[in-house]
Amino acid sequence: MLTTRFTELIGCQIPLQQAGMGVVAGPELAAAVTRAGALGMMGNVLPAPQLAGTLEHLPSPVGVNFLMPFVEQDAVEAAASGARLVEFFYGDPEQKLVDLVHGGGALAAWQVGDAEEARAARDAGCDVIVAQGVEAGGHVRGTIGLLPVLDGVLDAVGDTTVVVAAGGIGTAHAVKAVLAAGAHAARVGTRFVAAAEADTHPVYAQALVDADAQDTVLTTAFGVMWPDAPHRVLRSCIEAAEAVTDETVGEMAMGDMRMPLPKFAVPCPARSTTGNIAAMALYAGQSVGAVTKVERAADVVRELTADLGD
Ligand SMILES: Cc1cc2nc3c(=O)[nH]c(=O)nc-3n(C[C@H](O)[C@H](O)[C@H](O)COP(=O)(O)O)c2cc1C
């Protein structure tokens, strides 16, 4: 397998990071990816004590991802003491948070959408910077394609900081291509949404299997709870939500409670979500054409990185 600055810094065998993806990327998925030799990531949806307890049972190295609009300091502290990497997305890089992560003994990462944001992340002290292209599934920070973003980020911070490429990467060719373009690792989201270990509703996973790259769209439609934040979803879910006449589309679990899910709300459907799944936020990147079946995360890792040593 290929050794890069990413594998050396993180202490994993494969230059591949599974994206943090909220509830979809739970401990089961993170553990499976890490056991396969890449970097598994948990999207944090837990209060600090439960997060600390969960991390105790995960293999190493794993990362924890936080969305800035919902970040809680005590959960960041718990992540920093129990994970190898603590990562943030969707907000200006903050030195205070990076210092908190380093204070707990972890490495800090920030996912960014352009070179200016990458410089701010480096200046805040980040060890790893993820350059995200507009092809990406889920929330999208920047406005341009991955290769130009990656070029700009590498020019800005590549000498000092480990750089990971994200957005539209769903095949072994694409992984090889971003490594050849200078990235120290590839980050993959959508392929892992359809992994057997992901907490993904089966109707959502099947929609990914059925879709092609041209079936995704960048939108602000699913803005209830988090307005004006562009995200890439399957076009079909916008059309399905527009056709719903009720205020809600179903119910989702929140710990032991069940909550109504408003139409056009941010959460994507997990296994335990009920209702009109096709009308919920079905996040998908332009990599979705490479999702052809539900399969184990280890098989996805193997397929994406099989010929990297060649
Ligand atoms: C279902 C889903 C949820 C996501 N949630 C998050 C998140 O909570 N935090 C984050 O940093 N990125 C999130 N992302 C974006 C990913 O980090 C990454 O940029 C993206 O998946 C890369 O594009 P790809 O999906 O084509 O591989 C999400 C992506 C998807 C598909």
mmCIF file of C-alpha atoms and ligand atoms in Angstrom:
data_model
loop_
_atom_site.group_PDB
_atom_site.id
_atom_site.type_symbol
_atom_site.label_atom_id
_atom_site.label_comp_id
_atom_site.label_asym_id
_atom_site.label_seq_id
_atom_site.Cartn_x
_atom_site.Cartn_y
_atom_site.Cartn_z
ATOM 1 C CA MET A 1 0.000 0.000 0.000
ATOM 2 C CA LEU A 2 1.053 3.587 -0.596
ATOM 3 C CA THR A 3 2.613 5.569 2.250
ATOM 4 C CA THR A 4 1.805 9.290 2.178
ATOM 5 C CA ARG A 5 2.094 12.199 4.620
ATOM 6 C CA PHE A 6 -1.523 11.385 5.580
ATOM 7 C CA THR A 7 -0.858 7.731 6.467
ATOM 8 C CA GLU A 8 2.279 8.705 8.399
ATOM 9 C CA LEU A 9 0.537 11.461 10.380
ATOM 10 C CA ILE A 10 -2.659 9.530 11.122
ATOM 11 C CA GLY A 11 -1.019 6.146 11.612
ATOM 12 C CA CYS A 12 -3.201 4.203 9.162
ATOM 13 C CA GLN A 13 -2.215 1.976 6.249
ATOM 14 C CA ILE A 14 -4.305 3.428 3.418
ATOM 15 C CA PRO A 15 -4.484 7.075 2.224
ATOM 16 C CA LEU A 16 -8.281 7.118 2.376
ATOM 17 C CA GLN A 17 -10.585 8.952 4.771
ATOM 18 C CA GLN A 18 -14.265 8.095 5.115
ATOM 19 C CA ALA A 19 -16.221 11.355 5.406
ATOM 20 C CA GLY A 20 -17.932 12.288 8.655
ATOM 21 C CA MET A 21 -21.618 12.322 7.736
ATOM 22 C CA GLY A 22 -23.798 12.987 10.772
ATOM 23 C CA VAL A 23 -25.974 10.103 11.884
ATOM 24 C CA VAL A 24 -25.171 8.006 8.765
ATOM 25 C CA ALA A 25 -21.539 7.751 9.842
ATOM 26 C CA GLY A 26 -22.069 6.116 13.221
ATOM 27 C CA PRO A 27 -19.572 4.065 15.228
ATOM 28 C CA GLU A 28 -20.296 0.868 13.254
ATOM 29 C CA LEU A 29 -19.220 2.451 9.952
ATOM 30 C CA ALA A 30 -16.203 4.235 11.443
ATOM 31 C CA ALA A 31 -14.987 0.999 13.062
ATOM 32 C CA ALA A 32 -15.411 -1.012 9.834
ATOM 33 C CA VAL A 33 -13.441 1.517 7.771
ATOM 34 C CA THR A 34 -10.652 1.748 10.335
ATOM 35 C CA ARG A 35 -10.423 -2.055 10.569
ATOM 36 C CA ALA A 36 -10.035 -2.093 6.765
ATOM 37 C CA GLY A 37 -6.906 0.086 7.111
ATOM 38 C CA ALA A 38 -8.274 3.534 6.198
ATOM 39 C CA LEU A 39 -9.429 6.346 8.535
ATOM 40 C CA GLY A 40 -12.978 5.809 9.823
ATOM 41 C CA MET A 41 -14.865 8.901 10.978
ATOM 42 C CA MET A 42 -17.876 9.297 13.280
ATOM 43 C CA GLY A 43 -20.249 12.158 12.647
ATOM 44 C CA ASN A 44 -20.983 13.407 16.118
ATOM 45 C CA VAL A 45 -24.622 13.448 17.154
ATOM 46 C CA LEU A 46 -23.998 12.404 20.777
ATOM 47 C CA PRO A 47 -23.686 14.354 24.047
ATOM 48 C CA ALA A 48 -20.144 14.355 25.510
ATOM 49 C CA PRO A 49 -20.491 11.446 28.008
ATOM 50 C CA GLN A 50 -21.968 9.057 25.406
ATOM 51 C CA LEU A 51 -19.380 10.124 22.827
ATOM 52 C CA ALA A 52 -16.554 9.406 25.277
ATOM 53 C CA GLY A 53 -18.043 5.980 26.070
ATOM 54 C CA THR A 54 -18.487 5.145 22.375
ATOM 55 C CA LEU A 55 -14.923 6.121 21.468
ATOM 56 C CA GLU A 56 -13.561 3.763 24.153
ATOM 57 C CA HIS A 57 -14.915 0.821 22.154
ATOM 58 C CA LEU A 58 -13.688 1.860 18.706
ATOM 59 C CA PRO A 59 -10.490 0.655 17.044
ATOM 60 C CA SER A 60 -7.718 3.180 16.447
ATOM 61 C CA PRO A 61 -7.210 5.476 14.605
ATOM 62 C CA VAL A 62 -10.656 7.039 14.239
ATOM 63 C CA GLY A 63 -11.823 10.611 13.782
ATOM 64 C CA VAL A 64 -14.847 12.603 14.933
ATOM 65 C CA ASN A 65 -16.516 15.201 12.728
ATOM 66 C CA PHE A 66 -18.395 18.274 13.982
ATOM 67 C CA LEU A 67 -20.632 20.616 12.013
ATOM 68 C CA MET A 68 -19.868 24.136 13.247
ATOM 69 C CA PRO A 69 -23.476 25.350 13.518
ATOM 70 C CA PHE A 70 -24.147 22.549 16.038
ATOM 71 C CA VAL A 71 -20.770 22.237 17.810
ATOM 72 C CA GLU A 72 -20.652 21.823 21.617
ATOM 73 C CA GLN A 73 -17.415 22.430 23.479
ATOM 74 C CA ASP A 74 -17.707 19.523 25.923
ATOM 75 C CA ALA A 75 -18.268 17.082 23.047
ATOM 76 C CA VAL A 76 -15.149 18.445 21.300
ATOM 77 C CA GLU A 77 -13.199 17.843 24.531
ATOM 78 C CA ALA A 78 -14.503 14.271 24.702
ATOM 79 C CA ALA A 79 -13.562 13.701 21.058
ATOM 80 C CA ALA A 80 -10.086 15.156 21.565
ATOM 81 C CA SER A 81 -9.354 12.753 24.440
ATOM 82 C CA GLY A 82 -10.631 9.654 22.649
ATOM 83 C CA ALA A 83 -9.977 10.080 18.902
ATOM 84 C CA ARG A 84 -6.897 10.504 16.697
ATOM 85 C CA LEU A 85 -8.464 13.297 14.605
ATOM 86 C CA VAL A 86 -11.112 15.892 15.401
ATOM 87 C CA GLU A 87 -12.531 17.658 12.385
ATOM 88 C CA PHE A 88 -14.760 20.663 11.764
ATOM 89 C CA PHE A 89 -16.839 21.800 8.820
ATOM 90 C CA TYR A 90 -18.945 24.721 7.790
ATOM 91 C CA GLY A 91 -17.751 27.755 9.663
ATOM 92 C CA ASP A 92 -14.701 29.991 9.828
ATOM 93 C CA PRO A 93 -11.662 28.150 11.239
ATOM 94 C CA GLU A 94 -11.285 28.926 14.961
ATOM 95 C CA GLN A 95 -7.987 28.688 16.801
ATOM 96 C CA LYS A 96 -9.834 28.234 20.115
ATOM 97 C CA LEU A 97 -11.335 24.953 18.903
ATOM 98 C CA VAL A 98 -8.057 23.760 17.361
ATOM 99 C CA ASP A 99 -6.256 24.502 20.651
ATOM 100 C CA LEU A 100 -8.923 22.522 22.504
ATOM 101 C CA VAL A 101 -8.324 19.542 20.206
ATOM 102 C CA HIS A 102 -4.541 19.714 20.594
ATOM 103 C CA GLY A 103 -4.929 20.128 24.352
ATOM 104 C CA GLY A 104 -6.789 16.813 24.470
ATOM 105 C CA GLY A 105 -4.059 15.078 22.487
ATOM 106 C CA ALA A 106 -5.708 14.760 19.040
ATOM 107 C CA LEU A 107 -4.932 16.143 15.603
ATOM 108 C CA ALA A 108 -7.192 18.872 14.199
ATOM 109 C CA ALA A 109 -8.732 19.055 10.723
ATOM 110 C CA TRP A 110 -10.972 21.494 8.861
ATOM 111 C CA GLN A 111 -12.879 20.844 5.636
ATOM 112 C CA VAL A 112 -12.708 23.933 3.394
ATOM 113 C CA GLY A 113 -14.058 25.115 0.048
ATOM 114 C CA ASP A 114 -11.270 27.414 -1.154
ATOM 115 C CA ALA A 115 -7.640 28.468 -0.679
ATOM 116 C CA GLU A 116 -8.475 31.436 1.523
ATOM 117 C CA GLU A 117 -10.332 29.242 3.978
ATOM 118 C CA ALA A 118 -7.430 26.764 3.832
ATOM 119 C CA ARG A 119 -4.989 29.526 4.855
ATOM 120 C CA ALA A 120 -7.267 30.447 7.757
ATOM 121 C CA ALA A 121 -7.383 26.774 8.828
ATOM 122 C CA ARG A 122 -3.587 26.522 8.656
ATOM 123 C CA ASP A 123 -3.198 29.770 10.620
ATOM 124 C CA ALA A 124 -5.608 28.400 13.241
ATOM 125 C CA GLY A 125 -3.180 25.483 13.657
ATOM 126 C CA CYS A 126 -4.892 22.646 11.752
ATOM 127 C CA ASP A 127 -2.802 19.554 11.005
ATOM 128 C CA VAL A 128 -5.024 18.349 8.163
ATOM 129 C CA ILE A 129 -7.049 20.360 5.649
ATOM 130 C CA VAL A 130 -9.734 18.792 3.475
ATOM 131 C CA ALA A 131 -10.213 20.517 0.102
ATOM 132 C CA GLN A 132 -13.841 19.994 -0.914
ATOM 133 C CA GLY A 133 -14.996 20.405 -4.517
ATOM 134 C CA VAL A 134 -18.502 21.416 -5.514
ATOM 135 C CA GLU A 135 -19.092 17.826 -6.747
ATOM 136 C CA ALA A 136 -19.406 16.703 -3.119
ATOM 137 C CA GLY A 137 -22.518 15.219 -1.559
ATOM 138 C CA GLY A 138 -24.051 16.732 1.561
ATOM 139 C CA HIS A 139 -23.300 20.328 2.537
ATOM 140 C CA VAL A 140 -20.919 22.038 0.166
ATOM 141 C CA ARG A 141 -18.708 24.887 1.256
ATOM 142 C CA GLY A 142 -17.180 26.094 -2.009
ATOM 143 C CA THR A 143 -18.335 26.899 -5.505
ATOM 144 C CA ILE A 144 -15.684 25.375 -7.792
ATOM 145 C CA GLY A 145 -14.612 21.902 -8.906
ATOM 146 C CA LEU A 146 -12.309 19.676 -6.893
ATOM 147 C CA LEU A 147 -9.172 19.912 -9.064
ATOM 148 C CA PRO A 148 -9.017 23.735 -9.012
ATOM 149 C CA VAL A 149 -9.835 23.782 -5.267
ATOM 150 C CA LEU A 150 -7.147 21.183 -4.616
ATOM 151 C CA ASP A 151 -4.585 23.100 -6.684
ATOM 152 C CA GLY A 152 -5.336 26.313 -4.812
ATOM 153 C CA VAL A 153 -5.224 24.631 -1.397
ATOM 154 C CA LEU A 154 -1.967 22.782 -2.184
ATOM 155 C CA ASP A 155 -0.358 26.033 -3.362
ATOM 156 C CA ALA A 156 -1.578 27.823 -0.227
ATOM 157 C CA VAL A 157 -0.789 25.265 2.493
ATOM 158 C CA GLY A 158 0.504 22.005 0.946
ATOM 159 C CA ASP A 159 4.104 22.487 2.123
ATOM 160 C CA THR A 160 3.124 22.702 5.771
ATOM 161 C CA THR A 161 -0.182 20.878 6.114
ATOM 162 C CA VAL A 162 -1.515 17.482 5.119
ATOM 163 C CA VAL A 163 -4.147 17.964 2.391
ATOM 164 C CA VAL A 164 -7.050 15.598 1.650
ATOM 165 C CA ALA A 165 -9.208 15.808 -1.496
ATOM 166 C CA ALA A 166 -13.026 15.431 -1.302
ATOM 167 C CA GLY A 167 -15.927 15.582 -3.712
ATOM 168 C CA GLY A 168 -17.086 13.210 -6.428
ATOM 169 C CA ILE A 169 -14.492 10.519 -5.673
ATOM 170 C CA GLY A 170 -16.157 7.127 -6.041
ATOM 171 C CA THR A 171 -13.799 4.896 -8.000
ATOM 172 C CA ALA A 172 -10.230 3.571 -7.781
ATOM 173 C CA HIS A 173 -9.369 5.729 -10.823
ATOM 174 C CA ALA A 174 -10.573 8.863 -9.030
ATOM 175 C CA VAL A 175 -8.616 7.983 -5.857
ATOM 176 C CA LYS A 176 -5.465 7.513 -7.934
ATOM 177 C CA ALA A 177 -6.145 10.743 -9.814
ATOM 178 C CA VAL A 178 -6.350 12.972 -6.722
ATOM 179 C CA LEU A 179 -3.226 11.386 -5.243
ATOM 180 C CA ALA A 180 -1.444 12.029 -8.565
ATOM 181 C CA ALA A 181 -2.731 15.615 -8.404
ATOM 182 C CA GLY A 182 -0.903 16.098 -5.099
ATOM 183 C CA ALA A 183 -3.434 15.198 -2.399
ATOM 184 C CA HIS A 184 -2.088 13.176 0.525
ATOM 185 C CA ALA A 185 -5.328 11.201 0.801
ATOM 186 C CA ALA A 186 -8.778 10.911 -0.780
ATOM 187 C CA ARG A 187 -11.964 11.468 1.224
ATOM 188 C CA VAL A 188 -15.053 9.530 0.240
ATOM 189 C CA GLY A 189 -18.612 10.123 1.428
ATOM 190 C CA THR A 190 -21.433 8.909 -0.817
ATOM 191 C CA ARG A 191 -19.904 5.462 -1.493
ATOM 192 C CA PHE A 192 -19.971 4.825 2.271
ATOM 193 C CA VAL A 193 -23.586 6.011 2.678
ATOM 194 C CA ALA A 194 -24.500 2.789 0.861
ATOM 195 C CA ALA A 195 -22.209 0.644 3.038
ATOM 196 C CA ALA A 196 -23.935 -2.086 5.034
ATOM 197 C CA GLU A 197 -22.583 -0.646 8.315
ATOM 198 C CA ALA A 198 -23.863 2.908 7.671
ATOM 199 C CA ASP A 199 -26.992 3.994 9.541
ATOM 200 C CA THR A 200 -28.845 4.587 6.271
ATOM 201 C CA HIS A 201 -32.515 3.862 5.581
ATOM 202 C CA PRO A 202 -32.767 1.114 2.919
ATOM 203 C CA VAL A 203 -34.964 3.305 0.682
ATOM 204 C CA TYR A 204 -32.202 5.969 0.695
ATOM 205 C CA ALA A 205 -29.495 3.383 -0.071
ATOM 206 C CA GLN A 206 -31.573 2.013 -2.978
ATOM 207 C CA ALA A 207 -32.100 5.555 -4.351
ATOM 208 C CA LEU A 208 -28.299 5.941 -4.431
ATOM 209 C CA VAL A 209 -27.907 2.594 -6.216
ATOM 210 C CA ASP A 210 -30.485 3.681 -8.816
ATOM 211 C CA ALA A 211 -28.999 7.171 -9.430
ATOM 212 C CA ASP A 212 -26.350 8.478 -11.805
ATOM 213 C CA ALA A 213 -24.043 11.489 -11.435
ATOM 214 C CA GLN A 214 -26.401 13.754 -13.393
ATOM 215 C CA ASP A 215 -29.236 12.983 -10.941
ATOM 216 C CA THR A 216 -27.735 15.197 -8.198
ATOM 217 C CA VAL A 217 -28.337 18.903 -7.743
ATOM 218 C CA LEU A 218 -26.843 21.678 -5.618
ATOM 219 C CA THR A 219 -29.624 23.421 -3.722
ATOM 220 C CA THR A 220 -30.611 25.246 -0.537
ATOM 221 C CA ALA A 221 -34.013 23.485 -0.473
ATOM 222 C CA PHE A 222 -33.453 21.385 2.684
ATOM 223 C CA GLY A 223 -32.909 24.488 4.813
ATOM 224 C CA VAL A 224 -35.319 23.956 7.735
ATOM 225 C CA MET A 225 -33.106 23.993 10.918
ATOM 226 C CA TRP A 226 -30.092 25.257 8.865
ATOM 227 C CA PRO A 227 -31.027 27.861 6.212
ATOM 228 C CA ASP A 228 -28.890 29.218 3.332
ATOM 229 C CA ALA A 229 -26.316 26.419 3.424
ATOM 230 C CA PRO A 230 -25.932 24.877 -0.055
ATOM 231 C CA HIS A 231 -26.024 21.080 -0.213
ATOM 232 C CA ARG A 232 -26.036 18.420 -2.926
ATOM 233 C CA VAL A 233 -28.916 15.934 -2.963
ATOM 234 C CA LEU A 234 -30.700 13.658 -5.412
ATOM 235 C CA ARG A 235 -33.041 15.841 -7.516
ATOM 236 C CA SER A 236 -35.831 13.314 -6.910
ATOM 237 C CA CYS A 237 -36.102 14.153 -3.198
ATOM 238 C CA ILE A 238 -36.784 17.847 -3.886
ATOM 239 C CA GLU A 239 -39.558 16.899 -6.298
ATOM 240 C CA ALA A 240 -40.991 14.389 -3.786
ATOM 241 C CA ALA A 241 -40.901 16.949 -0.937
ATOM 242 C CA GLU A 242 -42.573 19.619 -3.086
ATOM 243 C CA ALA A 243 -45.440 17.207 -3.687
ATOM 244 C CA VAL A 244 -46.055 16.727 0.081
ATOM 245 C CA THR A 245 -48.992 18.791 1.344
ATOM 246 C CA ASP A 246 -48.432 18.150 5.121
ATOM 247 C CA GLU A 247 -45.996 20.126 7.277
ATOM 248 C CA THR A 248 -44.100 16.955 8.195
ATOM 249 C CA VAL A 249 -42.742 14.030 6.165
ATOM 250 C CA GLY A 250 -42.187 11.492 8.948
ATOM 251 C CA GLU A 251 -40.500 10.834 12.297
ATOM 252 C CA MET A 252 -36.911 10.430 13.371
ATOM 253 C CA ALA A 253 -35.302 9.050 16.533
ATOM 254 C CA MET A 254 -33.509 11.449 18.908
ATOM 255 C CA GLY A 255 -32.010 9.253 21.622
ATOM 256 C CA ASP A 256 -34.989 7.494 23.211
ATOM 257 C CA MET A 257 -37.504 9.986 21.811
ATOM 258 C CA ARG A 258 -39.180 10.252 18.427
ATOM 259 C CA MET A 259 -39.497 13.668 16.788
ATOM 260 C CA PRO A 260 -41.628 14.795 13.843
ATOM 261 C CA LEU A 261 -39.481 15.599 10.826
ATOM 262 C CA PRO A 262 -40.596 18.829 9.120
ATOM 263 C CA LYS A 263 -40.743 18.968 5.332
ATOM 264 C CA PHE A 264 -37.379 20.187 3.932
ATOM 265 C CA ALA A 265 -35.529 19.540 7.218
ATOM 266 C CA VAL A 266 -31.770 18.856 7.266
ATOM 267 C CA PRO A 267 -31.536 15.264 8.665
ATOM 268 C CA CYS A 268 -31.247 12.480 6.112
ATOM 269 C CA PRO A 269 -33.144 9.237 6.789
ATOM 270 C CA ALA A 270 -31.467 6.760 9.144
ATOM 271 C CA ARG A 271 -32.557 3.118 9.553
ATOM 272 C CA SER A 272 -35.012 4.080 12.325
ATOM 273 C CA THR A 273 -36.601 7.028 10.450
ATOM 274 C CA THR A 274 -40.203 6.456 9.374
ATOM 275 C CA GLY A 275 -42.503 8.177 6.869
ATOM 276 C CA ASN A 276 -42.045 9.400 3.318
ATOM 277 C CA ILE A 277 -38.326 8.569 2.999
ATOM 278 C CA ALA A 278 -38.146 9.575 -0.689
ATOM 279 C CA ALA A 279 -39.147 13.149 0.316
ATOM 280 C CA MET A 280 -36.345 13.573 2.906
ATOM 281 C CA ALA A 281 -32.849 15.013 2.286
ATOM 282 C CA LEU A 282 -31.158 12.303 0.202
ATOM 283 C CA TYR A 283 -27.625 13.732 0.119
ATOM 284 C CA ALA A 284 -25.465 12.463 -2.737
ATOM 285 C CA GLY A 285 -22.303 13.555 -4.520
ATOM 286 C CA GLN A 286 -21.512 13.260 -8.203
ATOM 287 C CA SER A 287 -19.740 10.055 -7.187
ATOM 288 C CA VAL A 288 -23.192 8.445 -6.846
ATOM 289 C CA GLY A 289 -22.912 6.735 -10.253
ATOM 290 C CA ALA A 290 -20.285 4.479 -8.662
ATOM 291 C CA VAL A 291 -22.779 3.199 -6.059
ATOM 292 C CA THR A 292 -24.072 -0.027 -7.610
ATOM 293 C CA LYS A 293 -25.048 -2.054 -4.539
ATOM 294 C CA VAL A 294 -25.108 -2.091 -0.758
ATOM 295 C CA GLU A 295 -21.830 -3.709 0.299
ATOM 296 C CA ARG A 296 -19.551 -3.944 3.302
ATOM 297 C CA ALA A 297 -17.351 -0.921 4.017
ATOM 298 C CA ALA A 298 -14.219 -3.094 3.879
ATOM 299 C CA ASP A 299 -15.122 -4.109 0.309
ATOM 300 C CA VAL A 300 -15.533 -0.439 -0.657
ATOM 301 C CA VAL A 301 -12.115 0.384 0.850
ATOM 302 C CA ARG A 302 -10.535 -2.590 -0.946
ATOM 303 C CA GLU A 303 -12.083 -1.703 -4.293
ATOM 304 C CA LEU A 304 -11.132 1.981 -4.098
ATOM 305 C CA THR A 305 -7.520 1.335 -3.167
ATOM 306 C CA ALA A 306 -6.706 -2.098 -4.662
ATOM 307 C CA ASP A 307 -4.039 -0.951 -7.127
ATOM 308 C CA LEU A 308 -2.544 1.931 -5.144
ATOM 309 C CA GLY A 309 0.749 0.181 -4.510
ATOM 310 C CA ASP A 310 1.307 -0.416 -8.272
HETATM 311 C C1 LIG B 1 -24.976 11.943 3.602
HETATM 312 C C2 LIG B 1 -23.871 12.941 3.726
HETATM 313 C C3 LIG B 1 -23.737 13.639 4.916
HETATM 314 C C4 LIG B 1 -22.676 14.532 5.088
HETATM 315 N N1 LIG B 1 -22.532 15.149 6.290
HETATM 316 C C5 LIG B 1 -21.367 15.814 6.555
HETATM 317 C C6 LIG B 1 -21.069 16.243 7.874
HETATM 318 O O1 LIG B 1 -21.853 16.054 8.812
HETATM 319 N N2 LIG B 1 -19.866 16.841 8.083
HETATM 320 C C7 LIG B 1 -18.958 17.040 7.067
HETATM 321 O O2 LIG B 1 -17.869 17.542 7.312
HETATM 322 N N3 LIG B 1 -19.249 16.692 5.797
HETATM 323 C C8 LIG B 1 -20.412 16.061 5.517
HETATM 324 N N4 LIG B 1 -20.660 15.628 4.240
HETATM 325 C C9 LIG B 1 -19.726 15.988 3.145
HETATM 326 C C10 LIG B 1 -18.500 15.064 3.147
HETATM 327 O O3 LIG B 1 -17.607 15.423 4.171
HETATM 328 C C11 LIG B 1 -17.694 15.096 1.821
HETATM 329 O O4 LIG B 1 -17.270 16.401 1.518
HETATM 330 C C12 LIG B 1 -18.470 14.546 0.639
HETATM 331 O O5 LIG B 1 -19.175 13.377 0.989
HETATM 332 C C13 LIG B 1 -17.518 14.222 -0.508
HETATM 333 O O6 LIG B 1 -18.204 13.975 -1.708
HETATM 334 P P1 LIG B 1 -18.758 12.509 -2.117
HETATM 335 O O7 LIG B 1 -20.013 12.344 -1.350
HETATM 336 O O8 LIG B 1 -18.991 12.612 -3.590
HETATM 337 O O9 LIG B 1 -17.713 11.494 -1.761
HETATM 338 C C14 LIG B 1 -21.745 14.757 4.024
HETATM 339 C C15 LIG B 1 -21.902 14.059 2.822
HETATM 340 C C16 LIG B 1 -22.950 13.156 2.658
HETATM 341 C C17 LIG B 1 -23.056 12.401 1.351
#
